[in-house]
PDB file of C-alpha atoms in Angstrom:
ATOM      1  CA  MET A   1     117.568  98.630  88.709  1.00 36.00           C
ATOM      2  CA  GLU A   2     116.443 102.050  87.517  1.00 36.00           C
ATOM      3  CA  ARG A   3     115.585 100.701  84.074  1.00 34.00           C
ATOM      4  CA  TRP A   4     113.647  97.755  85.558  1.00 33.00           C
ATOM      5  CA  TRP A   5     111.323 100.055  87.516  1.00 33.00           C
ATOM      6  CA  ALA A   6     110.934 102.296  84.491  1.00 36.00           C
ATOM      7  CA  TRP A   7     109.690  99.243  82.573  1.00 31.00           C
ATOM      8  CA  ARG A   8     107.257  98.364  85.362  1.00 34.00           C
ATOM      9  CA  LEU A   9     105.986 101.931  85.317  1.00 33.00           C
ATOM     10  CA  THR A  10     105.336 101.701  81.584  1.00 31.00           C
ATOM     11  CA  VAL A  11     103.282  98.538  82.098  1.00 30.00           C
ATOM     12  CA  VAL A  12     101.163 100.244  84.752  1.00 34.00           C
ATOM     13  CA  ALA A  13     100.555 103.180  82.432  1.00 34.00           C
ATOM     14  CA  MET A  14      99.546 100.836  79.625  1.00 32.00           C
ATOM     15  CA  VAL A  15      97.095  98.976  81.848  1.00 37.00           C
ATOM     16  CA  THR A  16      95.402 102.147  83.040  1.00 38.00           C
ATOM     17  CA  ALA A  17      95.265 103.895  79.679  1.00 36.00           C
ATOM     18  CA  HIS A  18      94.901 101.465  76.798  1.00 36.00           C
ATOM     19  CA  LEU A  19      94.264 103.339  73.593  1.00 36.00           C
ATOM     20  CA  ALA A  20      94.631 100.992  70.636  1.00 38.00           C
ATOM     21  CA  PRO A  21      92.431  97.961  69.865  1.00 42.00           C
ATOM     22  CA  CYS A  22      93.972  94.505  70.288  1.00 42.00           C
ATOM     23  CA  ARG A  23      95.037  92.827  67.075  1.00 42.00           C
ATOM     24  CA  GLY A  24      94.890  89.360  68.579  1.00 49.00           C
ATOM     25  CA  VAL A  25      93.428  87.748  71.677  1.00 50.00           C
ATOM     26  CA  ASP A  26      95.208  85.038  73.628  1.00 57.00           C
ATOM     27  CA  PRO A  27      92.620  82.860  75.458  1.00 60.00           C
ATOM     28  CA  GLU A  28      95.053  82.379  78.324  1.00 68.00           C
ATOM     29  CA  ASN A  29      95.721  86.108  78.578  1.00 72.00           C
ATOM     30  CA  PRO A  30      92.427  87.878  77.750  1.00 79.00           C
ATOM     31  CA  GLU A  31      92.440  91.559  76.933  1.00 84.00           C
ATOM     32  CA  PHE A  32      89.874  94.304  76.669  1.00 87.00           C
ATOM     33  CA  SER A  33      90.197  97.458  74.600  1.00 86.00           C
ATOM     34  CA  SER A  34      88.209 100.631  74.985  1.00 90.00           C
ATOM     35  CA  THR A  35      87.626 102.855  71.975  1.00 89.00           C
ATOM     36  CA  THR A  36      88.582 105.847  74.158  1.00 92.00           C
ATOM     37  CA  LEU A  37      91.056 106.577  76.939  1.00 92.00           C
ATOM     38  CA  ILE A  38      90.376 104.620  80.143  1.00 91.00           C
ATOM     39  CA  ASN A  39      90.245 106.840  83.217  1.00 92.00           C
ATOM     40  CA  ASN A  40      89.308 104.475  86.074  1.00 92.00           C
ATOM     41  CA  VAL A  41      88.946 100.752  86.806  1.00 92.00           C
ATOM     42  CA  VAL A  42      87.495  99.051  89.908  1.00 93.00           C
ATOM     43  CA  VAL A  43      87.098  95.338  90.653  1.00 93.00           C
ATOM     44  CA  HIS A  44      84.254  93.810  92.639  1.00 95.00           C
ATOM     45  CA  PRO A  45      85.985  91.557  95.203  1.00 92.00           C
ATOM     46  CA  ALA A  46      83.057  89.132  95.460  1.00 93.00           C
ATOM     47  CA  THR A  47      82.131  88.666  91.790  1.00 93.00           C
ATOM     48  CA  GLY A  48      85.437  89.514  90.094  1.00 93.00           C
ATOM     49  CA  ARG A  49      83.629  91.884  87.735  1.00 94.00           C
ATOM     50  CA  LEU A  50      85.498  94.904  86.454  1.00 94.00           C
ATOM     51  CA  TYR A  51      83.902  98.306  86.028  1.00 96.00           C
ATOM     52  CA  VAL A  52      85.760 100.523  83.581  1.00 94.00           C
ATOM     53  CA  GLY A  53      85.262 104.267  83.278  1.00 94.00           C
ATOM     54  CA  ALA A  54      86.525 105.795  80.044  1.00 95.00           C
ATOM     55  CA  ILE A  55      85.968 108.986  78.099  1.00 95.00           C
ATOM     56  CA  ASN A  56      82.302 108.917  77.038  1.00 96.00           C
ATOM     57  CA  ASN A  57      81.901 105.236  77.992  1.00 96.00           C
ATOM     58  CA  LEU A  58      81.265 103.008  80.972  1.00 96.00           C
ATOM     59  CA  TYR A  59      81.910  99.261  80.717  1.00 96.00           C
ATOM     60  CA  GLN A  60      81.117  96.205  82.818  1.00 96.00           C
ATOM     61  CA  LEU A  61      83.393  93.199  82.273  1.00 94.00           C
ATOM     62  CA  THR A  62      83.609  89.668  83.614  1.00 93.00           C
ATOM     63  CA  ALA A  63      86.686  88.448  85.456  1.00 91.00           C
ATOM     64  CA  ASP A  64      87.845  87.129  82.044  1.00 90.00           C
ATOM     65  CA  LEU A  65      87.500  90.624  80.541  1.00 91.00           C
ATOM     66  CA  GLU A  66      84.420  89.779  78.495  1.00 92.00           C
ATOM     67  CA  GLN A  67      82.045  92.706  78.112  1.00 94.00           C
ATOM     68  CA  GLU A  68      78.711  92.211  79.902  1.00 95.00           C
ATOM     69  CA  SER A  69      77.246  95.680  79.754  1.00 95.00           C
ATOM     70  CA  SER A  70      78.092  99.205  78.644  1.00 95.00           C
ATOM     71  CA  TYR A  71      76.681 102.691  78.710  1.00 97.00           C
ATOM     72  CA  VAL A  72      77.494 105.811  76.673  1.00 96.00           C
ATOM     73  CA  THR A  73      78.099 108.729  79.063  1.00 95.00           C
ATOM     74  CA  GLY A  74      78.910 111.393  76.461  1.00 92.00           C
ATOM     75  CA  PRO A  75      79.358 113.589  74.632  1.00 96.00           C
ATOM     76  CA  LYS A  76      76.403 115.613  75.864  1.00 95.00           C
ATOM     77  CA  LEU A  77      75.247 119.198  75.635  1.00 95.00           C
ATOM     78  CA  ASP A  78      77.163 121.141  78.281  1.00 94.00           C
ATOM     79  CA  ASN A  79      79.213 124.221  79.113  1.00 91.00           C
ATOM     80  CA  ARG A  80      81.440 124.570  82.180  1.00 87.00           C
ATOM     81  CA  GLN A  81      80.094 128.052  82.870  1.00 87.00           C
ATOM     82  CA  CYS A  82      76.462 126.917  82.922  1.00 89.00           C
ATOM     83  CA  THR A  83      74.428 125.575  85.829  1.00 90.00           C
ATOM     84  CA  PRO A  84      72.761 122.194  85.232  1.00 92.00           C
ATOM     85  CA  PRO A  85      70.315 121.232  83.890  1.00 93.00           C
ATOM     86  CA  VAL A  86      71.827 122.415  80.611  1.00 91.00           C
ATOM     87  CA  THR A  87      69.614 123.199  77.632  1.00 90.00           C
ATOM     88  CA  THR A  88      70.000 125.365  74.541  1.00 89.00           C
ATOM     89  CA  VAL A  89      67.592 127.814  76.180  1.00 90.00           C
ATOM     90  CA  SER A  90      69.284 128.040  79.598  1.00 88.00           C
ATOM     91  CA  CYS A  91      72.827 127.887  78.177  1.00 90.00           C
ATOM     92  CA  LYS A  92      73.250 129.514  74.790  1.00 89.00           C
ATOM     93  CA  ASP A  93      76.956 128.574  74.603  1.00 90.00           C
ATOM     94  CA  ALA A  94      76.336 124.889  75.296  1.00 92.00           C
ATOM     95  CA  LYS A  95      77.896 122.411  72.885  1.00 93.00           C
ATOM     96  CA  GLU A  96      78.521 118.690  72.631  1.00 95.00           C
ATOM     97  CA  THR A  97      81.131 118.035  75.315  1.00 95.00           C
ATOM     98  CA  PRO A  98      83.046 114.815  76.094  1.00 96.00           C
ATOM     99  CA  ASN A  99      82.625 113.208  79.502  1.00 96.00           C
ATOM    100  CA  TYR A 100      85.792 112.187  81.377  1.00 96.00           C
ATOM    101  CA  ASN A 101      85.166 109.590  84.038  1.00 96.00           C
ATOM    102  CA  LYS A 102      86.449 111.031  87.314  1.00 94.00           C
ATOM    103  CA  LEU A 103      85.519 108.451  89.921  1.00 95.00           C
ATOM    104  CA  LEU A 104      84.165 104.912  90.273  1.00 96.00           C
ATOM    105  CA  LEU A 105      83.265 103.479  93.687  1.00 96.00           C
ATOM    106  CA  LEU A 106      81.563 100.224  94.640  1.00 96.00           C
ATOM    107  CA  HIS A 107      78.590 100.275  97.019  1.00 96.00           C
ATOM    108  CA  PRO A 108      77.966  96.511  97.372  1.00 94.00           C
ATOM    109  CA  ALA A 109      75.483  96.840 100.253  1.00 93.00           C
ATOM    110  CA  LYS A 110      73.033  98.515  97.884  1.00 94.00           C
ATOM    111  CA  ASN A 111      74.332  96.765  94.744  1.00 96.00           C
ATOM    112  CA  GLN A 112      75.240 100.160  93.313  1.00 96.00           C
ATOM    113  CA  LEU A 113      78.123 101.784  91.473  1.00 97.00           C
ATOM    114  CA  VAL A 114      78.995 105.433  92.130  1.00 97.00           C
ATOM    115  CA  VAL A 115      79.886 107.065  88.800  1.00 97.00           C
ATOM    116  CA  CYS A 116      81.190 110.643  88.654  1.00 96.00           C
ATOM    117  CA  GLY A 117      82.164 112.476  85.482  1.00 95.00           C
ATOM    118  CA  SER A 118      83.334 115.847  84.250  1.00 94.00           C
ATOM    119  CA  LEU A 119      80.014 116.828  82.671  1.00 95.00           C
ATOM    120  CA  PHE A 120      77.502 119.072  84.448  1.00 94.00           C
ATOM    121  CA  ARG A 121      79.998 120.520  86.948  1.00 91.00           C
ATOM    122  CA  GLY A 122      81.099 117.094  88.147  1.00 92.00           C
ATOM    123  CA  LEU A 123      77.754 115.477  88.922  1.00 95.00           C
ATOM    124  CA  CYS A 124      77.532 111.806  89.922  1.00 96.00           C
ATOM    125  CA  SER A 125      75.012 109.044  89.353  1.00 96.00           C
ATOM    126  CA  LEU A 126      74.256 105.637  90.851  1.00 97.00           C
ATOM    127  CA  ARG A 127      74.106 102.596  88.562  1.00 97.00           C
ATOM    128  CA  SER A 128      73.384  98.935  89.114  1.00 97.00           C
ATOM    129  CA  LEU A 129      76.305  96.597  89.718  1.00 97.00           C
ATOM    130  CA  ASP A 130      74.379  93.946  87.760  1.00 96.00           C
ATOM    131  CA  SER A 131      74.197  96.108  84.653  1.00 96.00           C
ATOM    132  CA  VAL A 132      75.745  99.550  84.247  1.00 97.00           C
ATOM    133  CA  GLN A 133      73.037 100.305  81.706  1.00 96.00           C
ATOM    134  CA  ASP A 134      70.543 100.531  84.560  1.00 97.00           C
ATOM    135  CA  GLU A 135      70.482 103.945  86.211  1.00 96.00           C
ATOM    136  CA  VAL A 136      69.449 103.920  89.865  1.00 96.00           C
ATOM    137  CA  TYR A 137      69.738 107.630  90.597  1.00 95.00           C
ATOM    138  CA  PHE A 138      70.617 110.837  88.778  1.00 95.00           C
ATOM    139  CA  ASN A 139      69.458 114.389  89.441  1.00 94.00           C
ATOM    140  CA  ASP A 140      70.918 117.477  87.771  1.00 91.00           C
ATOM    141  CA  ASN A 141      68.590 119.941  89.497  1.00 90.00           C
ATOM    142  CA  LYS A 142      70.049 120.088  93.010  1.00 89.00           C
ATOM    143  CA  GLY A 143      72.509 122.935  92.468  1.00 85.00           C
ATOM    144  CA  GLU A 144      76.016 123.448  93.783  1.00 85.00           C
ATOM    145  CA  LYS A 145      75.647 121.147  96.792  1.00 85.00           C
ATOM    146  CA  SER A 146      75.555 118.157  94.425  1.00 87.00           C
ATOM    147  CA  TYR A 147      78.714 119.003  92.437  1.00 90.00           C
ATOM    148  CA  VAL A 148      81.138 116.268  93.496  1.00 91.00           C
ATOM    149  CA  ALA A 149      83.968 115.859  90.971  1.00 92.00           C
ATOM    150  CA  SER A 150      85.531 118.449  88.663  1.00 88.00           C
ATOM    151  CA  ALA A 151      84.491 119.838  85.296  1.00 89.00           C
ATOM    152  CA  ASP A 152      88.174 120.225  84.423  1.00 87.00           C
ATOM    153  CA  GLU A 153      89.433 117.019  82.787  1.00 87.00           C
ATOM    154  CA  THR A 154      92.972 117.718  84.050  1.00 86.00           C
ATOM    155  CA  VAL A 155      91.986 117.803  87.730  1.00 88.00           C
ATOM    156  CA  SER A 156      92.454 114.498  89.552  1.00 88.00           C
ATOM    157  CA  VAL A 157      89.745 113.033  91.807  1.00 92.00           C
ATOM    158  CA  VAL A 158      89.969 110.126  94.281  1.00 93.00           C
ATOM    159  CA  GLY A 159      87.491 108.700  96.759  1.00 94.00           C
ATOM    160  CA  VAL A 160      86.849 106.019  99.339  1.00 95.00           C
ATOM    161  CA  MET A 161      83.692 104.557 100.869  1.00 96.00           C
ATOM    162  CA  SER A 162      83.095 105.263 104.554  1.00 94.00           C
ATOM    163  CA  TYR A 163      80.321 105.772 107.100  1.00 91.00           C
ATOM    164  CA  TYR A 164      78.735 108.577 109.118  1.00 91.00           C
ATOM    165  CA  LYS A 165      77.201 108.089 112.548  1.00 86.00           C
ATOM    166  CA  LYS A 166      73.826 109.776 112.937  1.00 83.00           C
ATOM    167  CA  ASN A 167      71.285 108.986 115.638  1.00 80.00           C
ATOM    168  CA  ASN A 168      73.241 105.834 116.589  1.00 81.00           C
ATOM    169  CA  GLU A 169      73.035 104.558 113.010  1.00 84.00           C
ATOM    170  CA  ASN A 170      75.750 104.317 110.380  1.00 85.00           C
ATOM    171  CA  LEU A 171      74.943 105.978 107.072  1.00 90.00           C
ATOM    172  CA  THR A 172      77.016 105.014 104.045  1.00 92.00           C
ATOM    173  CA  VAL A 173      78.990 107.960 102.666  1.00 95.00           C
ATOM    174  CA  PHE A 174      82.084 108.451 100.553  1.00 95.00           C
ATOM    175  CA  LEU A 175      84.985 110.841 101.022  1.00 94.00           C
ATOM    176  CA  VAL A 176      86.176 112.682  97.915  1.00 93.00           C
ATOM    177  CA  ALA A 177      89.497 114.448  97.452  1.00 91.00           C
ATOM    178  CA  LYS A 178      90.142 116.521  94.365  1.00 88.00           C
ATOM    179  CA  GLY A 179      92.343 119.234  93.003  1.00 81.00           C
ATOM    180  CA  HIS A 180      91.052 122.708  92.325  1.00 74.00           C
ATOM    181  CA  SER A 181      90.285 124.686  89.206  1.00 70.00           C
ATOM    182  CA  SER A 182      88.608 128.041  88.705  1.00 68.00           C
ATOM    183  CA  LEU A 183      85.311 126.259  88.061  1.00 69.00           C
ATOM    184  CA  ASP A 184      85.306 124.048  91.162  1.00 66.00           C
ATOM    185  CA  ASN A 185      84.242 124.664  94.733  1.00 64.00           C
ATOM    186  CA  MET A 186      86.933 125.196  97.335  1.00 67.00           C
ATOM    187  CA  LYS A 187      86.679 121.875  99.164  1.00 77.00           C
ATOM    188  CA  LEU A 188      89.755 119.727  98.760  1.00 84.00           C
ATOM    189  CA  ILE A 189      88.105 116.908 100.740  1.00 89.00           C
ATOM    190  CA  SER A 190      84.380 116.455 101.265  1.00 89.00           C
ATOM    191  CA  THR A 191      82.008 113.846 102.711  1.00 92.00           C
ATOM    192  CA  ARG A 192      79.135 112.909 100.421  1.00 94.00           C
ATOM    193  CA  VAL A 193      76.001 111.078 101.479  1.00 93.00           C
ATOM    194  CA  LEU A 194      74.613 108.255  99.321  1.00 93.00           C
ATOM    195  CA  GLU A 195      70.990 108.349 100.407  1.00 88.00           C
ATOM    196  CA  GLU A 196      68.370 110.900 101.319  1.00 85.00           C
ATOM    197  CA  GLU A 197      68.379 111.507 105.060  1.00 82.00           C
ATOM    198  CA  GLY A 198      66.307 114.314 106.574  1.00 81.00           C
ATOM    199  CA  ASP A 199      67.212 117.489 104.693  1.00 84.00           C
ATOM    200  CA  TRP A 200      70.194 115.856 102.987  1.00 89.00           C
ATOM    201  CA  ASP A 201      70.041 115.048  99.300  1.00 91.00           C
ATOM    202  CA  VAL A 202      71.963 112.259  97.590  1.00 94.00           C
ATOM    203  CA  PHE A 203      75.594 113.321  96.936  1.00 94.00           C
ATOM    204  CA  GLU A 204      75.291 116.388  99.144  1.00 91.00           C
ATOM    205  CA  ASN A 205      78.331 117.446 101.145  1.00 88.00           C
ATOM    206  CA  ILE A 206      77.324 116.977 104.786  1.00 88.00           C
ATOM    207  CA  ILE A 207      80.405 118.399 106.516  1.00 83.00           C
ATOM    208  CA  GLU A 208      81.300 122.066 106.724  1.00 76.00           C
ATOM    209  CA  THR A 209      84.837 122.480 108.022  1.00 66.00           C
ATOM    210  CA  ALA A 210      87.770 124.703 107.201  1.00 54.00           C
ATOM    211  CA  ALA A 211      90.344 121.973 107.853  1.00 54.00           C
ATOM    212  CA  VAL A 212      90.652 120.852 104.255  1.00 61.00           C
ATOM    213  CA  GLN A 213      89.206 123.719 102.265  1.00 57.00           C
ATOM    214  CA  SER A 214      91.198 125.851  99.910  1.00 51.00           C
ATOM    215  CA  ASN A 215      90.631 129.491  99.078  1.00 51.00           C
ATOM    216  CA  PRO A 216      90.844 131.444  95.810  1.00 47.00           C
ATOM    217  CA  PHE A 217      94.607 131.841  96.242  1.00 42.00           C
ATOM    218  CA  ASN A 218      95.288 128.132  96.707  1.00 52.00           C
ATOM    219  CA  VAL A 219      94.974 127.382  93.008  1.00 54.00           C
ATOM    220  CA  LYS A 220      98.707 128.066  92.922  1.00 53.00           C
ATOM    221  CA  TYR A 221      99.397 124.952  95.031  1.00 59.00           C
ATOM    222  CA  ALA A 222      97.951 122.675  92.331  1.00 73.00           C
ATOM    223  CA  HIS A 223      96.944 119.697  94.482  1.00 81.00           C
ATOM    224  CA  ASP A 224      97.181 116.448  92.541  1.00 84.00           C
ATOM    225  CA  PHE A 225      95.433 113.596  94.399  1.00 88.00           C
ATOM    226  CA  ARG A 226      96.457 110.110  93.265  1.00 86.00           C
ATOM    227  CA  PHE A 227      95.037 107.570  95.700  1.00 88.00           C
ATOM    228  CA  SER A 228      92.806 107.116  98.731  1.00 90.00           C
ATOM    229  CA  PHE A 229      92.442 104.091 100.980  1.00 90.00           C
ATOM    230  CA  LYS A 230      91.425 102.964 104.479  1.00 91.00           C
ATOM    231  CA  SER A 231      93.404 101.017 107.072  1.00 89.00           C
ATOM    232  CA  ASN A 232      92.915 100.346 110.798  1.00 90.00           C
ATOM    233  CA  GLY A 233      90.271 103.010 111.332  1.00 92.00           C
ATOM    234  CA  PHE A 234      91.978 105.739 109.300  1.00 93.00           C
ATOM    235  CA  VAL A 235      91.396 107.221 105.842  1.00 94.00           C
ATOM    236  CA  TYR A 236      94.525 108.099 103.857  1.00 92.00           C
ATOM    237  CA  PHE A 237      95.097 110.387 100.864  1.00 91.00           C
ATOM    238  CA  LEU A 238      98.186 110.386  98.672  1.00 88.00           C
ATOM    239  CA  PHE A 239      98.847 113.595  96.734  1.00 86.00           C
ATOM    240  CA  SER A 240     101.360 116.101  95.417  1.00 84.00           C
ATOM    241  CA  ARG A 241     101.286 119.883  95.470  1.00 81.00           C
ATOM    242  CA  LYS A 242     103.507 122.786  94.542  1.00 75.00           C
ATOM    243  CA  LEU A 243     105.208 125.106  97.022  1.00 68.00           C
ATOM    244  CA  ASN A 244     103.629 128.220  95.521  1.00 64.00           C
ATOM    245  CA  SER A 245     102.842 129.868  92.194  1.00 61.00           C
ATOM    246  CA  HIS A 246     106.493 130.924  91.739  1.00 66.00           C
ATOM    247  CA  ASN A 247     108.035 127.556  92.573  1.00 64.00           C
ATOM    248  CA  HIS A 248     106.857 124.734  90.307  1.00 68.00           C
ATOM    249  CA  LYS A 249     108.667 121.998  92.222  1.00 74.00           C
ATOM    250  CA  ASN A 250     106.305 119.309  93.493  1.00 76.00           C
ATOM    251  CA  PHE A 251     106.151 117.934  97.013  1.00 79.00           C
ATOM    252  CA  THR A 252     104.421 114.639  97.772  1.00 83.00           C
ATOM    253  CA  PHE A 253     102.390 114.042 100.923  1.00 84.00           C
ATOM    254  CA  ILE A 254     100.344 111.347 102.582  1.00 87.00           C
ATOM    255  CA  SER A 255      97.557 112.648 104.826  1.00 90.00           C
ATOM    256  CA  ARG A 256      95.416 110.863 107.380  1.00 91.00           C
ATOM    257  CA  ILE A 257      92.021 111.346 109.021  1.00 92.00           C
ATOM    258  CA  CYS A 258      90.458 109.198 111.717  1.00 93.00           C
ATOM    259  CA  GLU A 259      87.435 107.584 110.049  1.00 93.00           C
ATOM    260  CA  GLU A 260      85.219 108.362 113.048  1.00 91.00           C
ATOM    261  CA  ASP A 261      86.298 112.012 113.045  1.00 91.00           C
ATOM    262  CA  HIS A 262      83.605 113.395 110.783  1.00 89.00           C
ATOM    263  CA  ASN A 263      84.790 117.001 111.273  1.00 87.00           C
ATOM    264  CA  TYR A 264      88.369 116.294 110.093  1.00 89.00           C
ATOM    265  CA  TYR A 265      89.920 117.626 113.305  1.00 89.00           C
ATOM    266  CA  SER A 266      92.426 114.745 113.225  1.00 91.00           C
ATOM    267  CA  TYR A 267      93.665 115.633 109.723  1.00 90.00           C
ATOM    268  CA  THR A 268      97.460 115.434 109.493  1.00 90.00           C
ATOM    269  CA  GLU A 269     100.015 115.417 106.656  1.00 87.00           C
ATOM    270  CA  LEU A 270     103.416 113.798 106.254  1.00 85.00           C
ATOM    271  CA  GLN A 271     105.781 114.753 103.438  1.00 83.00           C
ATOM    272  CA  LEU A 272     107.352 111.861 101.521  1.00 78.00           C
ATOM    273  CA  ASN A 273     110.897 112.247 100.200  1.00 73.00           C
ATOM    274  CA  CYS A 274     113.232 109.869  98.444  1.00 64.00           C
ATOM    275  CA  SER A 275     116.241 112.061  99.138  1.00 60.00           C
ATOM    276  CA  ALA A 276     117.320 114.813 101.496  1.00 61.00           C
ATOM    277  CA  GLY A 277     117.064 117.389  98.744  1.00 61.00           C
ATOM    278  CA  ASN A 278     113.609 116.232  97.575  1.00 55.00           C
ATOM    279  CA  GLU A 279     115.102 115.265  94.224  1.00 59.00           C
ATOM    280  CA  PHE A 280     112.206 112.885  93.604  1.00 56.00           C
ATOM    281  CA  SER A 281     109.152 115.004  94.072  1.00 57.00           C
ATOM    282  CA  LYS A 282     105.892 113.912  92.458  1.00 59.00           C
ATOM    283  CA  VAL A 283     103.854 110.808  93.104  1.00 63.00           C
ATOM    284  CA  LEU A 284     102.767 109.170  89.863  1.00 57.00           C
ATOM    285  CA  VAL A 285     101.242 105.767  90.611  1.00 53.00           C
ATOM    286  CA  ARG A 286     100.837 103.421  93.560  1.00 53.00           C
ATOM    287  CA  ARG A 287     100.063  99.811  94.364  1.00 50.00           C
ATOM    288  CA  THR A 288      98.773  98.303  97.600  1.00 49.00           C
ATOM    289  CA  SER A 289      98.866  94.775  98.911  1.00 48.00           C
ATOM    290  CA  ARG A 290      97.815  93.048 102.110  1.00 45.00           C
ATOM    291  CA  SER A 291      99.527  90.248 103.971  1.00 42.00           C
ATOM    292  CA  GLY A 292      97.653  89.389 107.150  1.00 39.00           C
ATOM    293  CA  CYS A 293      97.196  92.669 108.998  1.00 38.00           C
ATOM    294  CA  LEU A 294     100.089  94.378 107.199  1.00 40.00           C
ATOM    295  CA  LEU A 295      99.242  96.989 104.601  1.00 43.00           C
ATOM    296  CA  LEU A 296     102.057  97.758 102.204  1.00 45.00           C
ATOM    297  CA  LEU A 297     101.865 100.968 100.191  1.00 49.00           C
ATOM    298  CA  LEU A 298     104.198 101.054  97.212  1.00 49.00           C
ATOM    299  CA  ILE A 299     104.664 104.516  95.775  1.00 49.00           C
ATOM    300  CA  PHE A 300     106.368 105.713  92.623  1.00 50.00           C
ATOM    301  CA  ILE A 301     107.781 109.210  92.999  1.00 46.00           C
ATOM    302  CA  ILE A 302     109.526 110.637  89.955  1.00 46.00           C
ATOM    303  CA  ASN A 303     111.474 113.567  88.641  1.00 45.00           C
ATOM    304  CA  GLN A 304     112.230 114.285  85.008  1.00 40.00           C
ATOM    305  CA  THR A 305     114.851 111.588  84.592  1.00 38.00           C
ATOM    306  CA  SER A 306     114.644 109.079  87.448  1.00 40.00           C
ATOM    307  CA  ILE A 307     112.198 107.010  89.459  1.00 38.00           C
ATOM    308  CA  CYS A 308     112.200 106.525  93.213  1.00 42.00           C
ATOM    309  CA  PHE A 309     110.371 103.593  94.803  1.00 41.00           C
ATOM    310  CA  LEU A 310     109.147 103.746  98.417  1.00 46.00           C
TER     311      LEU A 310
END
């Protein structure tokens, strides 16, 4: 049984990070190969299109994995220590830097794709769902309030679309959860607006709360977010973190926020263990499925030699 799940885990890893080009294509089992490591993939439920975020590339595929559109996202002139916009004048240490895709989210109501990368302190853009070549919005001159993802390619980022009630209207927003590096802000979870509203700019964090913020000492906990989803009026985050800087053992948690609680007061965490001694400690991948109103969350939690399946 252990070996069978290890094989399944390998398949998942291959699907999410395909490195080598295909040597042959089976019409009944189409394949797509990126020239660089694939970071994120999302599927449009209505059209079946796939949107693939890779290092330095963004792809749009049909349901049969045929490429429809693409866009080169990097490398570009950047330096993690510099404030965008980055030029050779404003940032003397700037150099050609690869762009790691950090987050892809569908915004079907506006026919837009949210694309966040590691360049320019984790800035995001909006692109057309009809063609990822078409840029709908990008602004690198809004300062720290617009930094969404992480400039550190090793820091994980997850997100989920949601809404925010303002003046009896629902604004479309997305919640972002990310780990922390020395170059990132201290918000583990933030709510980002997708349209200009009053004094708010696109991608600005519109919630100020201490419930899910870290501080300079919390780098030692090394939060590793793996998945975010919604169910029955709640938003969930799946992540691992360390006990402290002296104990490198991981602990896996699932946290929950009421979707209507815009201040995160309802934020709670539940530790997930596969054994009484927390032998299996770090979440690696997950899969979700729906059957009627039942949401099933399948979680792989691993240690160095074994795999536990919840």
